[in-house]
Amino acid sequence: DSGVTQTPKHLITATGQRVTLRCSPRSGDLSVYWYQQSLDQGLQFLIQYYNGEERAKGNILERFSAQQFPDLHSELNLSSLELGDSALYFCASSRDNRAIRSGYTFGSGTRLTVV
Amino acid sequence: GQQVMQIPQYQHVQEGEDFTTYCNSSTTLSNIQWYKQRPGGHPVFLIQLVKSGEVKKQKRLTFQFGEAKKNSSLHITATQTTDVGTYFCAGPSTGNQFYFGTGTSLTVIP
């Protein structure tokens, strides 16, 4: 157990639908990062939050959005889902904004299947 | 955005053979991190390199950071079946988020 909790572990949904993925960071970590992992794209950085504020955006589609709540948990919202959105979605956390000393701590991921 | 390339993409070795994966960046990196992802698992942080020419060892794993801080390597001596997985390097962007390399998938044949 890494200390980063992601729910649900698996999600199957139809095209056009909307889903919400949830992440609770490791205790004491203020930064949350979302990554998408698909077979042909590797680990793609989506978005980062630090202490409730958005800090950076990567290759995140406009159909996707995220937020970090006062208790530091984060949610990733995926809407108008397409078949190509099927992937593993990882949440990671770090103590500070830079993850310099100890890197990221990843959760076990949510496997999203769009049918 | 940050481009971090890794080679090879796949590597199959006999148990006991050595293994090396290489990471190359188009720009100078302030630091580089390495992660391991077991099949069906999540990436796990292994190490961070910061200094030019730095070499760090973890048992049978040796990590190097190039003199120009544009490349790095991970070398595993005498591989074991427990070494199976995908090894990723990750370099920071200007905003300090880490962009991951494409990964090297290691298969160890008993």
Coordinates of C-alpha atoms in Angstrom, one line a residue:
Chain A
D1 CA 0.0 0.0 0.0
S2 CA 1.6 3.2 -1.2
G3 CA -0.6 5.5 0.8
V4 CA -2.3 7.0 -2.3
T5 CA -5.8 5.7 -2.6
Q6 CA -7.6 5.7 -5.9
T7 CA -11.2 4.7 -6.5
P8 CA -12.7 2.9 -8.3
K9 CA -10.2 0.4 -9.4
H10 CA -12.1 -0.5 -12.5
L11 CA -14.8 1.3 -14.5
I12 CA -16.6 0.3 -17.6
T13 CA -18.8 2.8 -19.3
A14 CA -20.3 3.7 -22.6
T15 CA -19.2 6.3 -25.1
G16 CA -20.6 9.7 -24.5
Q17 CA -20.9 9.2 -20.7
R18 CA -19.2 11.1 -17.9
V19 CA -17.2 9.5 -15.1
T20 CA -15.4 10.8 -12.0
L21 CA -12.2 9.3 -10.7
R22 CA -11.1 10.0 -7.1
C23 CA -7.7 10.2 -5.5
S24 CA -6.7 10.6 -1.9
P25 CA -3.0 11.6 -1.6
R26 CA -0.6 10.2 0.9
S27 CA -0.9 11.8 4.4
G28 CA 1.0 15.0 4.4
D29 CA 1.4 15.3 0.7
L30 CA 0.1 18.6 -0.8
S31 CA 0.6 18.0 -4.5
V32 CA -1.6 15.7 -6.6
Y33 CA -0.7 14.7 -10.2
W34 CA -2.9 12.9 -12.7
Y35 CA -1.3 10.7 -15.4
Q36 CA -2.9 8.7 -18.2
Q37 CA -1.2 5.4 -19.3
S38 CA -2.2 3.7 -22.5
L39 CA -0.3 1.0 -24.4
D40 CA 0.8 3.3 -27.2
Q41 CA 1.3 6.5 -25.3
G42 CA 3.2 5.6 -22.1
L43 CA 2.6 7.8 -19.1
Q44 CA 1.1 11.1 -20.1
F45 CA 1.0 14.0 -17.6
L46 CA -2.5 15.5 -17.4
I47 CA -2.6 18.0 -14.6
Q48 CA -1.2 19.0 -11.2
Y49 CA -2.7 20.6 -8.1
Y50 CA -0.9 21.9 -5.1
N51 CA -2.7 22.7 -1.9
G52 CA -6.0 23.2 -3.8
E53 CA -4.7 25.3 -6.7
E54 CA -4.0 24.2 -10.2
R55 CA -0.3 24.4 -10.9
A56 CA 0.3 22.9 -14.3
K57 CA -1.5 21.4 -17.2
G58 CA -0.1 18.8 -19.6
N59 CA -1.8 16.9 -22.4
I60 CA -5.3 17.2 -20.9
L61 CA -8.3 17.3 -23.2
E62 CA -10.9 20.0 -22.8
R63 CA -13.4 17.2 -22.1
F64 CA -11.4 16.4 -19.0
S65 CA -11.3 18.5 -15.8
A66 CA -10.0 18.1 -12.3
Q67 CA -10.1 19.8 -8.9
Q68 CA -8.5 19.4 -5.5
F69 CA -10.6 19.9 -2.5
P70 CA -9.8 21.5 0.9
D71 CA -9.1 18.0 2.4
L72 CA -6.6 17.6 -0.4
H73 CA -8.3 14.8 -2.2
S74 CA -8.7 15.2 -5.9
E75 CA -11.2 14.2 -8.6
L76 CA -10.6 13.8 -12.3
N77 CA -13.8 14.3 -14.4
L78 CA -13.9 12.8 -17.8
S79 CA -16.9 13.7 -20.0
S80 CA -18.2 12.8 -23.5
L81 CA -16.1 9.7 -23.3
E82 CA -14.7 8.2 -26.5
L83 CA -13.2 4.7 -27.1
G84 CA -9.8 6.2 -27.2
D85 CA -10.1 7.4 -23.6
S86 CA -9.8 3.8 -22.4
A87 CA -6.6 3.7 -20.3
L88 CA -5.2 3.4 -16.9
Y89 CA -5.4 6.7 -14.9
F90 CA -2.9 7.1 -12.2
C91 CA -2.9 9.6 -9.4
A92 CA 0.4 10.5 -7.7
S93 CA 1.2 12.7 -4.8
S94 CA 4.3 14.4 -3.4
R95 CA 5.1 16.4 -0.3
D96 CA 5.9 19.6 -2.1
N97 CA 5.5 21.2 -5.4
R98 CA 8.6 19.7 -7.0
A99 CA 8.9 16.1 -5.9
I100 CA 12.6 16.6 -5.8
R101 CA 13.8 14.4 -2.9
S102 CA 11.5 11.4 -2.9
G103 CA 9.7 11.5 -6.3
Y104 CA 6.1 10.7 -6.8
T105 CA 4.1 8.2 -4.9
F106 CA 1.6 6.6 -7.2
G107 CA -1.7 5.0 -6.4
S108 CA -2.8 1.7 -7.9
G109 CA -4.7 3.4 -10.7
T110 CA -8.2 3.3 -12.2
R111 CA -8.6 1.2 -15.3
L112 CA -11.2 2.8 -17.5
T113 CA -12.8 0.9 -20.3
V114 CA -15.1 2.8 -22.7
V115 CA -17.4 0.5 -24.8
Chain B
G1 CA 7.0 20.1 -24.0
Q2 CA 9.7 18.0 -22.5
Q3 CA 10.9 15.2 -24.6
V4 CA 12.5 12.2 -22.9
M5 CA 13.3 9.2 -25.0
Q6 CA 14.2 5.8 -23.8
I7 CA 15.8 2.8 -25.6
P8 CA 15.3 0.0 -26.0
Q9 CA 11.5 -0.3 -25.9
Y10 CA 11.7 -4.0 -25.1
Q11 CA 14.5 -6.2 -23.8
H12 CA 14.5 -9.9 -23.2
V13 CA 17.4 -11.4 -21.3
Q14 CA 18.3 -14.8 -19.8
E15 CA 18.4 -14.8 -16.0
G16 CA 21.9 -13.9 -14.9
E17 CA 22.6 -11.6 -17.9
D18 CA 23.1 -7.9 -17.5
F19 CA 20.6 -5.3 -18.7
T20 CA 20.9 -1.6 -19.5
T21 CA 18.3 1.0 -20.5
Y22 CA 19.2 4.5 -21.7
C23 CA 17.4 7.8 -21.4
N24 CA 18.0 10.8 -23.6
S25 CA 16.7 14.3 -23.3
S26 CA 16.6 17.0 -25.9
T27 CA 17.4 19.6 -23.3
T28 CA 19.6 19.8 -20.2
L29 CA 17.9 18.4 -17.1
S30 CA 18.2 19.7 -13.6
N31 CA 17.6 16.2 -12.3
I32 CA 16.3 12.9 -13.4
Q33 CA 14.3 10.2 -11.7
W34 CA 13.9 6.5 -12.3
Y35 CA 10.8 4.4 -11.6
K36 CA 9.9 0.7 -11.9
Q37 CA 6.5 -0.6 -12.8
R38 CA 5.8 -4.3 -12.2
P39 CA 3.3 -6.0 -14.6
G40 CA -0.2 -5.0 -13.4
G41 CA 1.3 -2.5 -10.9
H42 CA 1.9 1.1 -10.5
P43 CA 5.2 3.0 -11.0
V44 CA 7.4 3.0 -7.9
F45 CA 10.1 5.6 -7.4
L46 CA 13.6 4.2 -7.4
I47 CA 16.1 7.0 -7.3
Q48 CA 16.9 10.6 -8.3
L49 CA 20.1 11.9 -9.8
V50 CA 21.0 15.6 -9.6
K51 CA 24.7 16.1 -10.2
S52 CA 26.6 16.0 -13.5
G53 CA 28.3 12.6 -13.9
E54 CA 26.6 11.3 -10.8
V55 CA 26.6 7.5 -10.2
K56 CA 24.5 5.8 -7.6
K57 CA 24.1 2.1 -6.8
Q58 CA 21.3 0.2 -5.2
K59 CA 22.5 -3.4 -4.8
R60 CA 22.6 -4.8 -8.4
L61 CA 21.3 -1.5 -9.9
T62 CA 23.6 1.2 -11.1
F63 CA 22.3 4.6 -12.2
Q64 CA 24.3 7.2 -14.0
F65 CA 23.6 10.8 -15.0
G66 CA 25.6 12.1 -18.0
E67 CA 28.2 14.8 -17.8
A68 CA 26.0 17.1 -19.9
K69 CA 22.9 16.2 -17.9
K70 CA 21.1 15.2 -21.0
N71 CA 21.2 11.5 -20.7
S72 CA 21.0 8.8 -18.0
S73 CA 21.3 5.0 -17.8
L74 CA 20.2 2.2 -15.5
H75 CA 22.3 -0.9 -15.5
I76 CA 21.2 -4.2 -13.8
T77 CA 23.9 -6.7 -13.1
A78 CA 23.0 -10.4 -13.2
T79 CA 19.3 -10.0 -13.7
Q80 CA 16.8 -12.0 -11.6
T81 CA 13.1 -12.8 -12.3
T82 CA 12.2 -10.2 -9.7
D83 CA 13.6 -7.5 -12.0
V84 CA 10.8 -8.0 -14.5
G85 CA 8.9 -4.9 -15.3
T86 CA 9.0 -1.6 -17.1
Y87 CA 11.6 0.9 -16.2
F88 CA 10.9 4.6 -16.7
C89 CA 13.1 7.6 -16.5
A90 CA 11.4 11.0 -15.8
G91 CA 12.7 14.5 -16.3
P92 CA 11.2 17.7 -15.0
S93 CA 9.6 20.3 -17.1
T94 CA 10.1 24.1 -16.6
G95 CA 7.2 23.9 -14.2
N96 CA 8.8 21.0 -12.3
Q97 CA 6.2 18.4 -13.3
F98 CA 7.9 15.2 -14.4
Y99 CA 7.5 13.9 -17.9
F100 CA 8.1 10.2 -18.3
G101 CA 10.1 8.5 -20.9
T102 CA 8.5 5.8 -23.1
G103 CA 9.8 3.1 -20.8
T104 CA 11.8 -0.1 -21.3
S105 CA 10.0 -3.3 -20.7
L106 CA 12.3 -6.0 -19.3
T107 CA 11.5 -9.7 -19.6
V108 CA 13.8 -12.1 -17.7
I109 CA 13.8 -15.7 -19.0
P110 CA 14.5 -18.2 -16.2

